[in-house]
Short mmCIF file of C-alpha atoms in Angstrom, two decimals:
data_model
loop_
_atom_site.label_atom_id
_atom_site.label_comp_id
_atom_site.label_asym_id
_atom_site.label_seq_id
_atom_site.Cartn_x
_atom_site.Cartn_y
_atom_site.Cartn_z
CA MET Y 1 3.96 -36.76 48.13
CA ASN Y 2 4.03 -32.85 47.01
CA THR Y 3 3.90 -32.67 43.13
CA VAL Y 4 5.60 -30.16 41.67
CA THR Y 5 3.35 -28.49 38.74
CA ARG Y 6 5.01 -26.35 35.93
CA PRO Y 7 4.32 -22.54 36.11
CA ARG Y 8 1.46 -22.19 33.73
CA ILE Y 9 1.55 -19.38 30.77
CA LEU Y 10 -1.68 -18.10 29.12
CA VAL Y 11 -1.47 -16.09 26.17
CA VAL Y 12 -4.46 -14.29 24.77
CA GLY Y 13 -5.40 -13.52 21.50
CA GLY Y 14 -4.03 -15.36 18.51
CA GLY Y 15 -2.97 -12.78 16.17
CA PHE Y 16 0.55 -10.96 15.15
CA ALA Y 17 1.85 -10.24 19.18
CA GLY Y 18 0.31 -13.36 20.16
CA VAL Y 19 1.62 -15.63 18.55
CA ALA Y 20 5.20 -14.30 17.88
CA CYS Y 21 5.73 -14.68 21.40
CA VAL Y 22 4.11 -18.50 21.83
CA ARG Y 23 6.50 -19.34 19.14
CA ARG Y 24 9.14 -17.02 21.07
CA LEU Y 25 8.02 -19.56 24.35
CA GLU Y 26 8.57 -22.85 22.62
CA ARG Y 27 11.38 -22.45 20.94
CA LYS Y 28 13.40 -20.85 23.66
CA LEU Y 29 12.26 -22.86 27.28
CA SER Y 30 11.65 -26.36 27.58
CA PRO Y 31 8.28 -28.61 27.49
CA TRP Y 32 8.90 -29.36 30.82
CA ALA Y 33 9.46 -26.06 32.57
CA ALA Y 34 5.97 -24.30 31.95
CA ASP Y 35 2.64 -25.24 30.59
CA ILE Y 36 1.53 -22.52 27.15
CA ALA Y 37 -1.42 -21.94 26.83
CA LEU Y 38 -3.40 -20.00 23.57
CA VAL Y 39 -6.62 -18.70 23.88
CA THR Y 40 -8.08 -18.03 20.74
CA PRO Y 41 -11.21 -18.90 18.33
CA THR Y 42 -9.42 -19.32 15.71
CA SER Y 43 -6.26 -21.81 14.73
CA TYR Y 44 -4.64 -19.84 12.48
CA GLN Y 45 -2.95 -16.27 12.49
CA LEU Y 46 -4.50 -13.50 10.22
CA TYR Y 47 -2.26 -11.67 8.17
CA MET Y 48 -4.54 -8.76 8.49
CA PRO Y 49 -2.33 -6.28 5.78
CA LEU Y 50 -3.79 -8.35 2.59
CA LEU Y 51 -7.72 -8.19 3.64
CA PRO Y 52 -7.88 -5.66 1.14
CA GLN Y 53 -6.44 -7.94 -1.58
CA VAL Y 54 -8.57 -10.60 -0.41
CA ALA Y 55 -11.40 -8.64 -0.68
CA SER Y 56 -10.79 -7.67 -4.59
CA GLY Y 57 -9.65 -11.80 -4.95
CA VAL Y 58 -6.30 -10.93 -5.54
CA LEU Y 59 -5.88 -13.71 -2.84
CA THR Y 60 -7.54 -16.45 -1.27
CA PRO Y 61 -8.77 -16.32 2.35
CA GLN Y 62 -6.55 -19.55 2.96
CA SER Y 63 -3.78 -17.76 1.94
CA VAL Y 64 -3.60 -15.01 4.42
CA ALA Y 65 -4.78 -17.35 7.24
CA LEU Y 66 -1.60 -19.27 8.25
CA SER Y 67 -2.16 -22.25 10.31
CA LEU Y 68 -1.55 -22.80 14.13
CA ARG Y 69 -1.38 -25.76 13.66
CA ARG Y 70 0.42 -27.31 10.21
CA SER Y 71 3.58 -28.11 12.25
CA THR Y 72 4.34 -31.04 14.44
CA LYS Y 73 6.60 -29.44 17.14
CA TYR Y 74 4.89 -27.01 18.39
CA ARG Y 75 2.93 -28.25 21.57
CA THR Y 76 1.36 -24.44 22.37
CA ARG Y 77 -2.86 -26.32 24.25
CA ILE Y 78 -4.48 -24.25 21.72
CA ILE Y 79 -8.33 -23.19 23.40
CA PRO Y 80 -10.77 -22.40 20.85
CA GLY Y 81 -12.45 -19.27 21.88
CA GLY Y 82 -12.48 -15.89 23.19
CA ALA Y 83 -11.59 -14.20 26.13
CA ILE Y 84 -13.64 -12.13 28.06
CA GLY Y 85 -13.32 -11.19 31.47
CA VAL Y 86 -9.73 -10.85 33.12
CA ASP Y 87 -9.72 -11.50 37.06
CA LEU Y 88 -6.57 -10.55 38.05
CA ARG Y 89 -6.48 -10.74 42.02
CA SER Y 90 -7.68 -14.63 41.32
CA LYS Y 91 -5.25 -15.45 37.95
CA VAL Y 92 -8.56 -16.53 36.37
CA CYS Y 93 -9.11 -15.16 32.83
CA VAL Y 94 -12.75 -16.38 31.78
CA ILE Y 95 -13.16 -17.43 27.93
CA ARG Y 96 -16.44 -18.26 25.83
CA MET Y 97 -15.11 -21.42 24.65
CA ILE Y 98 -16.32 -20.83 19.92
CA THR Y 99 -19.92 -23.11 21.19
CA GLY Y 100 -20.81 -20.64 23.52
CA ARG Y 101 -20.45 -22.24 26.79
CA THR Y 102 -17.90 -20.55 29.61
CA VAL Y 103 -14.75 -21.84 31.42
CA ALA Y 104 -12.66 -20.29 33.98
CA GLU Y 105 -8.56 -20.75 33.02
CA PRO Y 106 -6.49 -20.65 35.75
CA TYR Y 107 -2.45 -18.98 34.94
CA ASP Y 108 0.43 -18.04 36.97
CA TYR Y 109 1.48 -15.35 34.05
CA ILE Y 110 -1.00 -14.33 31.26
CA VAL Y 111 0.31 -12.30 27.99
CA LEU Y 112 -3.03 -10.26 27.12
CA ALA Y 113 -2.63 -9.67 23.39
CA PRO Y 114 -6.05 -9.50 22.36
CA GLY Y 115 -5.59 -6.75 19.50
CA SER Y 116 -8.29 -4.44 18.61
CA VAL Y 117 -12.12 -3.81 16.95
CA THR Y 118 -13.46 -1.25 14.83
CA ARG Y 119 -13.66 1.99 16.57
CA THR Y 120 -17.35 3.67 16.20
CA PHE Y 121 -19.26 5.97 16.75
CA ASP Y 122 -22.74 6.81 17.95
CA ILE Y 123 -23.93 7.51 13.96
CA PRO Y 124 -27.56 6.27 13.08
CA GLY Y 125 -27.48 3.70 11.38
CA LEU Y 126 -23.98 3.08 11.69
CA THR Y 127 -23.88 -0.02 13.02
CA ASP Y 128 -26.98 -1.89 11.16
CA HIS Y 129 -25.85 -0.68 7.85
CA ALA Y 130 -21.79 -0.54 7.47
CA TYR Y 131 -19.55 -3.37 6.78
CA GLY Y 132 -15.65 -3.54 8.30
CA MET Y 133 -12.14 -4.66 7.14
CA LYS Y 134 -11.14 -6.18 10.30
CA THR Y 135 -11.40 -10.62 10.03
CA LEU Y 136 -10.82 -12.63 6.95
CA ALA Y 137 -14.91 -13.05 7.18
CA GLU Y 138 -16.09 -9.80 6.81
CA ALA Y 139 -12.97 -9.70 3.40
CA ALA Y 140 -14.96 -12.57 2.56
CA TYR Y 141 -18.26 -10.98 3.24
CA ILE Y 142 -17.80 -7.46 0.96
CA ARG Y 143 -15.82 -9.57 -2.52
CA ASP Y 144 -19.80 -10.75 -2.56
CA HIS Y 145 -21.38 -8.30 -1.19
CA VAL Y 146 -19.48 -6.13 -4.33
CA ILE Y 147 -19.72 -8.45 -6.65
CA SER Y 148 -23.66 -9.10 -5.59
CA GLN Y 149 -24.62 -5.24 -6.37
CA LEU Y 150 -22.27 -5.55 -9.75
CA ASP Y 151 -25.40 -8.44 -10.58
CA LEU Y 152 -28.71 -6.54 -9.17
CA ALA Y 153 -27.21 -3.67 -11.80
CA ASP Y 154 -26.78 -6.02 -14.49
CA ALA Y 155 -30.38 -7.66 -14.02
CA SER Y 156 -31.92 -4.15 -12.66
CA GLU Y 157 -34.45 -2.71 -15.23
CA ASP Y 158 -34.60 0.75 -12.66
CA PRO Y 159 -32.33 3.69 -13.18
CA ALA Y 160 -32.44 4.60 -10.07
CA GLU Y 161 -31.61 1.05 -8.32
CA ARG Y 162 -28.70 0.54 -11.12
CA ALA Y 163 -27.52 3.38 -10.22
CA ALA Y 164 -27.02 3.27 -5.93
CA ARG Y 165 -25.92 -0.50 -6.14
CA LEU Y 166 -22.67 1.25 -8.71
CA GLN Y 167 -21.83 3.59 -5.89
CA PHE Y 168 -19.30 1.98 -3.18
CA VAL Y 169 -18.62 5.08 -0.19
CA VAL Y 170 -15.26 3.82 2.18
CA VAL Y 171 -14.94 5.94 5.34
CA GLY Y 172 -11.64 6.06 7.18
CA GLY Y 173 -8.14 7.84 4.98
CA GLY Y 174 -5.63 5.92 6.53
CA TYR Y 175 -3.91 2.25 5.33
CA ALA Y 176 -7.34 0.65 5.69
CA GLY Y 177 -9.58 2.06 4.02
CA THR Y 178 -7.10 3.52 1.68
CA GLU Y 179 -5.87 0.15 0.07
CA THR Y 180 -10.03 -0.99 0.62
CA ALA Y 181 -11.13 1.29 -1.38
CA ALA Y 182 -8.24 0.97 -3.96
CA CYS Y 183 -7.97 -2.92 -4.07
CA LEU Y 184 -12.35 -2.54 -4.70
CA GLN Y 185 -11.69 -0.29 -7.10
CA LEU Y 186 -9.92 -1.95 -9.42
CA LEU Y 187 -12.06 -5.07 -9.35
CA THR Y 188 -14.89 -2.94 -10.26
CA HIS Y 189 -13.19 -1.43 -13.20
CA ALA Y 190 -12.15 -4.71 -14.44
CA ALA Y 191 -15.75 -5.81 -14.32
CA VAL Y 192 -17.10 -4.45 -16.30
CA GLU Y 193 -15.68 -5.52 -19.03
CA ARG Y 194 -17.83 -8.81 -17.99
CA TYR Y 195 -21.16 -6.89 -17.78
CA PRO Y 196 -21.61 -5.39 -21.22
CA ARG Y 197 -25.31 -3.85 -19.97
CA LEU Y 198 -23.24 -1.83 -17.44
CA ASP Y 199 -22.42 1.91 -17.79
CA PRO Y 200 -18.82 2.37 -16.87
CA GLY Y 201 -19.67 5.92 -15.90
CA LEU Y 202 -22.07 4.60 -12.83
CA ILE Y 203 -19.70 3.20 -11.22
CA LYS Y 204 -18.43 5.53 -8.53
CA TRP Y 205 -16.08 4.56 -5.33
CA HIS Y 206 -16.25 7.79 -2.77
CA LEU Y 207 -12.98 7.89 0.14
CA ILE Y 208 -14.08 9.91 2.85
CA ASP Y 209 -11.98 11.25 5.46
CA ILE Y 210 -12.68 13.82 8.79
CA ALA Y 211 -9.14 14.21 8.48
CA PRO Y 212 -7.76 16.92 5.99
CA LYS Y 213 -4.60 14.41 5.06
CA LEU Y 214 -5.28 11.28 2.80
CA MET Y 215 -2.57 9.55 5.71
CA PRO Y 216 -1.03 11.60 6.93
CA GLU Y 217 1.88 9.31 8.63
CA LEU Y 218 3.03 8.97 4.93
CA GLY Y 219 4.03 12.21 4.96
CA GLU Y 220 3.13 15.54 2.61
CA LYS Y 221 4.69 14.30 -0.27
CA LEU Y 222 3.59 10.76 -0.38
CA GLY Y 223 0.05 11.53 1.02
CA ARG Y 224 -0.33 13.49 -2.69
CA SER Y 225 1.32 11.14 -4.20
CA ALA Y 226 -1.30 8.17 -3.40
CA GLN Y 227 -4.06 11.17 -3.40
CA GLU Y 228 -3.83 11.97 -6.93
CA ILE Y 229 -3.55 7.89 -7.47
CA LEU Y 230 -6.66 6.82 -6.58
CA THR Y 231 -8.52 11.10 -8.20
CA ARG Y 232 -6.45 9.16 -11.71
CA ARG Y 233 -8.19 6.28 -10.96
CA GLY Y 234 -12.02 7.77 -10.56
CA ILE Y 235 -12.35 7.60 -6.94
CA GLU Y 236 -13.89 10.51 -5.28
CA ILE Y 237 -11.69 11.87 -1.68
CA SER Y 238 -13.56 13.80 0.82
CA LEU Y 239 -11.74 15.54 3.58
CA GLY Y 240 -13.27 16.73 6.59
CA VAL Y 241 -16.05 14.53 5.98
CA SER Y 242 -17.77 12.02 7.55
CA ILE Y 243 -20.76 10.07 8.04
CA ALA Y 244 -24.15 12.52 9.69
CA LYS Y 245 -26.42 9.17 9.24
CA ALA Y 246 -27.48 5.46 7.15
CA GLY Y 247 -29.23 3.60 5.90
CA PRO Y 248 -30.14 0.73 3.22
CA GLU Y 249 -30.09 2.66 0.31
CA GLU Y 250 -28.37 5.77 1.27
CA VAL Y 251 -25.21 7.59 3.44
CA THR Y 252 -25.70 10.90 4.77
CA PHE Y 253 -21.94 12.85 4.65
CA THR Y 254 -21.61 16.19 7.37
CA ASP Y 255 -21.47 17.83 4.27
CA GLY Y 256 -25.05 17.60 3.61
CA ARG Y 257 -24.45 15.42 0.28
CA VAL Y 258 -27.22 12.48 0.02
CA ILE Y 259 -25.17 9.35 -1.89
CA PRO Y 260 -27.74 6.46 -2.87
CA THR Y 261 -25.73 3.49 -2.19
CA HIS Y 262 -26.63 -0.33 -0.57
CA THR Y 263 -22.86 -0.23 0.75
CA LEU Y 264 -21.09 1.70 3.51
CA ILE Y 265 -17.48 -0.02 4.28
CA TRP Y 266 -16.51 1.70 7.96
CA THR Y 267 -12.48 1.76 8.18
CA ALA Y 268 -12.44 4.23 10.77
CA GLY Y 269 -10.08 3.61 13.06
CA VAL Y 270 -9.82 0.81 15.92
CA VAL Y 271 -10.12 0.59 19.41
CA ALA Y 272 -8.71 -1.63 22.65
CA SER Y 273 -10.13 -5.61 22.56
CA PRO Y 274 -13.22 -4.47 25.58
CA LEU Y 275 -11.14 -7.14 27.09
CA ILE Y 276 -8.84 -4.43 28.42
CA ALA Y 277 -12.30 -2.63 30.35
CA THR Y 278 -12.43 -5.57 32.07
CA LEU Y 279 -9.39 -5.56 34.32
CA ASP Y 280 -10.58 -2.39 35.94
CA ALA Y 281 -6.56 -1.27 35.86
CA GLU Y 282 -5.61 2.42 34.32
CA THR Y 283 -5.56 3.00 30.39
CA VAL Y 284 -4.74 5.58 28.30
CA ARG Y 285 -6.72 6.38 25.41
CA GLY Y 286 -8.65 2.52 25.96
CA ARG Y 287 -5.34 1.07 25.33
CA LEU Y 288 -3.71 -1.01 29.28
CA ALA Y 289 -1.18 1.27 30.50
CA VAL Y 290 2.01 -0.44 30.59
CA ASN Y 291 5.67 0.01 31.43
CA ALA Y 292 8.05 -0.21 29.06
CA ASP Y 293 9.40 -3.73 29.70
CA MET Y 294 4.95 -4.85 28.69
CA CYS Y 295 4.12 -5.23 32.63
CA LEU Y 296 1.02 -4.16 34.61
CA PRO Y 297 2.08 -2.61 37.09
CA GLY Y 298 1.62 -3.06 40.46
CA HIS Y 299 0.25 -7.02 38.93
CA ASP Y 300 3.42 -9.90 38.77
CA GLY Y 301 3.50 -11.77 35.91
CA VAL Y 302 0.66 -9.77 34.06
CA PHE Y 303 2.29 -8.76 29.91
CA ALA Y 304 0.30 -6.43 27.75
CA LEU Y 305 1.19 -5.74 24.86
CA GLY Y 306 0.09 -4.83 20.90
CA ASP Y 307 -3.07 -2.75 19.72
CA SER Y 308 -4.76 -3.04 23.26
CA ALA Y 309 -1.25 -1.70 25.59
CA ALA Y 310 -0.02 1.29 25.59
CA VAL Y 311 3.42 0.24 25.54
CA PRO Y 312 5.75 3.47 26.21
CA ASP Y 313 7.60 4.56 22.34
CA LEU Y 314 11.16 4.73 24.11
CA ALA Y 315 12.41 5.79 20.11
CA ARG Y 316 10.29 8.95 20.04
CA GLY Y 317 10.37 9.50 24.42
CA GLU Y 318 8.11 12.94 25.45
CA GLY Y 319 5.52 10.09 26.82
CA ALA Y 320 4.32 8.49 23.68
CA VAL Y 321 3.13 4.91 23.06
CA CYS Y 322 3.67 2.01 20.18
CA PRO Y 323 1.08 2.99 17.34
CA PRO Y 324 -1.12 -0.30 17.11
CA THR Y 325 0.72 -1.41 14.10
CA ALA Y 326 1.49 -5.23 12.97
CA GLN Y 327 5.68 -4.42 12.67
CA HIS Y 328 5.16 -3.39 16.46
CA ALA Y 329 2.89 -6.62 17.79
CA LEU Y 330 5.75 -8.64 16.31
CA ARG Y 331 8.27 -7.43 17.57
CA GLN Y 332 6.67 -6.66 21.13
CA GLY Y 333 5.51 -9.74 21.21
CA ARG Y 334 9.14 -11.28 20.90
CA GLN Y 335 10.43 -9.60 23.65
CA VAL Y 336 7.12 -10.08 25.86
CA ALA Y 337 8.04 -13.96 25.71
CA ASP Y 338 11.91 -13.35 26.93
CA ASN Y 339 10.47 -10.93 30.01
CA VAL Y 340 8.75 -14.57 30.66
CA ILE Y 341 11.27 -16.19 30.80
CA ALA Y 342 12.93 -13.75 32.49
CA ALA Y 343 10.53 -13.57 35.09
CA LEU Y 344 10.38 -17.20 35.44
CA THR Y 345 14.62 -17.94 36.14
CA GLY Y 346 14.65 -14.78 38.17
CA ARG Y 347 16.31 -12.20 35.21
CA PRO Y 348 16.10 -8.94 35.09
CA LEU Y 349 13.29 -7.37 32.71
CA ARG Y 350 14.58 -5.53 29.52
CA PRO Y 351 12.26 -2.54 28.19
CA TYR Y 352 11.00 -2.53 24.66
CA HIS Y 353 13.03 -0.08 22.34
CA HIS Y 354 12.87 -0.33 17.89
CA LYS Y 355 14.00 0.93 14.94
CA ASP Y 356 10.93 1.67 12.62
CA LEU Y 357 11.31 0.10 9.11
CA GLY Y 358 9.35 2.34 7.34
CA LEU Y 359 5.87 1.77 5.77
CA VAL Y 360 4.26 0.74 2.82
CA VAL Y 361 0.61 1.02 1.14
CA ASP Y 362 -0.29 -1.22 -1.64
CA LEU Y 363 -2.75 0.71 -3.85
CA GLY Y 364 -3.07 -2.25 -6.26
CA GLY Y 365 -1.92 -3.44 -9.80
CA THR Y 366 1.56 -1.36 -10.33
CA ASP Y 367 0.14 1.28 -7.91
CA ALA Y 368 2.09 1.53 -4.58
CA VAL Y 369 3.42 4.65 -2.41
CA SER Y 370 6.29 3.54 0.11
CA LYS Y 371 8.94 4.82 2.36
CA PRO Y 372 11.21 1.26 3.67
CA LEU Y 373 13.88 2.70 6.69
CA GLY Y 374 12.29 6.19 5.27
CA VAL Y 375 13.03 6.01 1.45
CA GLU Y 376 9.64 8.29 -0.77
CA LEU Y 377 9.06 5.13 -2.96
CA ARG Y 378 6.49 5.97 -5.77
CA GLY Y 379 4.57 3.33 -8.33
CA LEU Y 380 6.23 0.08 -9.25
CA PRO Y 381 8.98 0.67 -7.30
CA ALA Y 382 6.90 0.91 -4.04
CA GLN Y 383 4.94 -1.81 -5.24
CA VAL Y 384 7.72 -4.44 -4.86
CA ALA Y 385 8.70 -2.52 -2.48
CA ALA Y 386 5.40 -3.12 -0.28
CA ARG Y 387 4.71 -7.02 -1.34
CA GLY Y 388 8.48 -7.35 -0.93
CA TYR Y 389 7.81 -6.10 2.46
CA HIS Y 390 4.07 -8.59 3.44
CA TRP Y 391 5.54 -11.67 1.26
CA ALA Y 392 8.61 -11.54 3.92
CA ALA Y 393 6.56 -10.90 7.09
CA LEU Y 394 4.56 -14.17 6.50
CA ARG Y 395 5.37 -16.59 8.74
CA THR Y 396 5.39 -20.09 6.81
CA ASN Y 397 6.79 -21.10 3.55
CA VAL Y 398 3.50 -22.33 2.73
CA ALA Y 399 2.29 -19.08 2.75
CA LYS Y 400 4.73 -17.98 1.14
CA THR Y 401 4.11 -19.81 -1.53
CA ARG Y 402 0.11 -19.63 -1.66
CA VAL Y 403 0.32 -15.48 -2.13
CA MET Y 404 3.33 -15.39 -4.49
CA THR Y 405 1.34 -17.91 -6.90
CA ASN Y 406 -2.39 -16.02 -6.49
CA TRP Y 407 -0.61 -12.97 -6.92
CA LEU Y 408 0.87 -13.99 -10.11
CA LEU Y 409 -2.23 -16.41 -11.40
CA ASN Y 410 -3.59 -12.72 -10.86
CA SER Y 411 -1.56 -10.32 -12.82
CA ILE Y 412 -1.82 -12.76 -15.62
CA ALA Y 413 -5.63 -14.55 -15.80
CA GLY Y 414 -7.31 -11.96 -13.67
CA ASN Y 415 -10.03 -11.68 -11.52
CA ASP Y 416 -12.87 -14.17 -11.75
CA PHE Y 417 -15.71 -12.49 -10.61
CA VAL Y 418 -17.13 -14.92 -8.72
CA ARG Y 419 -20.05 -15.41 -5.80
CA THR Y 420 -18.65 -17.66 -3.23
CA GLY Y 421 -22.00 -18.06 -1.56
CA PHE Y 422 -20.98 -15.78 2.20
CA GLN Y 423 -23.91 -13.49 0.68
CA SER Y 424 -26.65 -14.15 2.90
CA ARG Y 425 -30.25 -13.10 2.78
CA GLN Y 426 -29.85 -11.06 5.94
CA ARG Y 427 -27.58 -8.26 6.23
CA ALA Y 428 -24.77 -9.05 8.48
CA LYS Y 429 -24.35 -6.01 11.03
CA LEU Y 430 -20.80 -4.73 11.77
CA GLY Y 431 -20.38 -6.21 15.32
CA ASP Y 432 -21.77 -9.50 13.90
CA PHE Y 433 -17.52 -9.92 12.93
CA GLU Y 434 -16.17 -9.18 15.87
CA TYR Y 435 -18.79 -10.66 19.37
CA THR Y 436 -18.38 -7.29 20.35
CA HIS Y 437 -20.85 -7.72 22.90
CA ALA Y 438 -19.95 -10.90 24.49
CA TYR Y 439 -17.03 -9.32 27.03
CA LEU Y 440 -18.53 -8.87 30.69
CA THR Y 441 -18.13 -6.22 33.12
CA PRO Y 442 -15.11 -6.04 35.56
CA GLU Y 443 -18.34 -7.08 38.60
CA GLN Y 444 -19.72 -10.56 36.58
CA VAL Y 445 -15.82 -11.50 36.01
CA ARG Y 446 -15.16 -11.78 39.89
CA ALA Y 447 -18.72 -13.51 40.20
CA HIS Y 448 -18.53 -16.42 37.23
CA VAL Y 449 -14.79 -16.94 38.91
CA GLU Y 450 -16.52 -17.34 42.67
CA GLU Y 451 -19.26 -19.40 40.90
CA ALA Y 452 -16.42 -21.71 39.08
CA GLY Y 453 -14.57 -21.48 42.36
CA ARG Y 454 -17.10 -23.42 43.83
CA ARG Y 455 -17.92 -25.32 41.53
CA VAL Y 456 -14.34 -26.78 42.19
CA ARG Y 457 -14.81 -27.04 45.42
#
C-alpha cells in the first residue's frame, strides 16, 4: 500500500511576516492539503511598534502580545523554540527548543521570516552595559530599571550618585530610539510629583545618533518638528555623535563628553537574524538575496521575507530593496502564502509590489509627527493618525480592546510607577534577551543533520 503524505510547510518566525503567512495559509488551504508548522520561541505575536509605550507604562505587556492560540479554528502546529540552522540541501531545519534540546525538523517548503536582531558594534563595554528595546522582556525590564533609578536616587544621600542615576542615554535617532526617549522622558517627568526629594533639574535625557538628522525618512520638516518637540521637553539631542565606550556608571561619547549614568539604551538599528548566515547563501548587506517573488534562487520551495530578506522594491526600482518595517513584513507574509499555495498547485508565482502607506511616530501625550499617504501631520492630528494606525493594525479584537482601554486609563489616571520584579540583582546583557549566541555555523548544521539522520536509521 502506498502512503500519501501531505506536503510539510515550515514557517520560521512568529513576527508580522511569519504570522501573516500562517494565517493566510490556514484560510486558503484545506486541512488535508498540507501540514503547517510555525517555529517561534513564544506563542504570541509581538506588536513591536508599541514597545516604547510598554516601557513607559502606558500599555501593559499583555496588550501588545497577541496570542497565537486564542482561536480554536487555527490548526498550525507551534514548535516552541528558535531556528538556529537550516540545511537547504537536506531540507532540514535545526531548532533549539525552549528547554535547550536541539531537534531536526524536515520540511518540503520553508518560509524564512526570522526577523532581525539588534545591531551592535565593537564598542568597549557596549554589550555588557547597554539595554535593548527589541523584545517584550526588554521593554518590561527597562521600565523596572528606570523606576529603580528614581527610587535609588531618591534614597541616596550622595549628590554624585543621585545625579548619575537621574541621567539617561538613548543611542539611535530612528523610530525606536526617538519614541523610546520620548515615552520614557514623559514617565520620569511625571514621576517628579511622586518623588518630592528629587530635583527635577537633575533628570536629564540624552538622545544621540551618528546620523546628521533625526528620522530622515520623515523628511526635513517633520524631522525638524520632532526634534523641536523633544528639545522643548528638555531632551538633549546630539547628532553626528555615537558611543566611544560604555561602563557601569558612565558613558563616553565620541565627541569626548563623559556622561555619568547607570542607563544606556541601545536602539541603533537592526541586522538580519544570525540564522541567515547558516544558509551559506548570497546576501545583500546581511539580508538573504531573494527574487521579487521572494523565492531563494537555486532552491525550490525556499521563501524568505521580512527583515531578514532583501526583497526587491519594485515600486522604487533601481536595485532598491524593501526596508525592514512591519508594514512590508505584513504584506509580504500574505504574498508569500499565496506563492506557496501557487507552488503547491503548479501555478505561477507573483512578485511582491506595494504602495507605501506612510509613517507614524508617537512621541507620547498629544505629541506626534505622522505622514500617512504623504500628508504631513503634527500635534494632536498626527497623534490620532499614529494611534489609529497602530490600533487598526492589531490583529485581534481582544488586543484592540486592551490597548484602547490602556490608553484611556493612562490618560485619566496616569502612571503608578510600580516595579514589577523584572529588575534582577544582576544586570542583564544586551544579547541575553535575543539569544544571539545560540546559532550554528553551516558546518555545525550539516553535522547535526547527519547525526539526526543516523539516529533515525
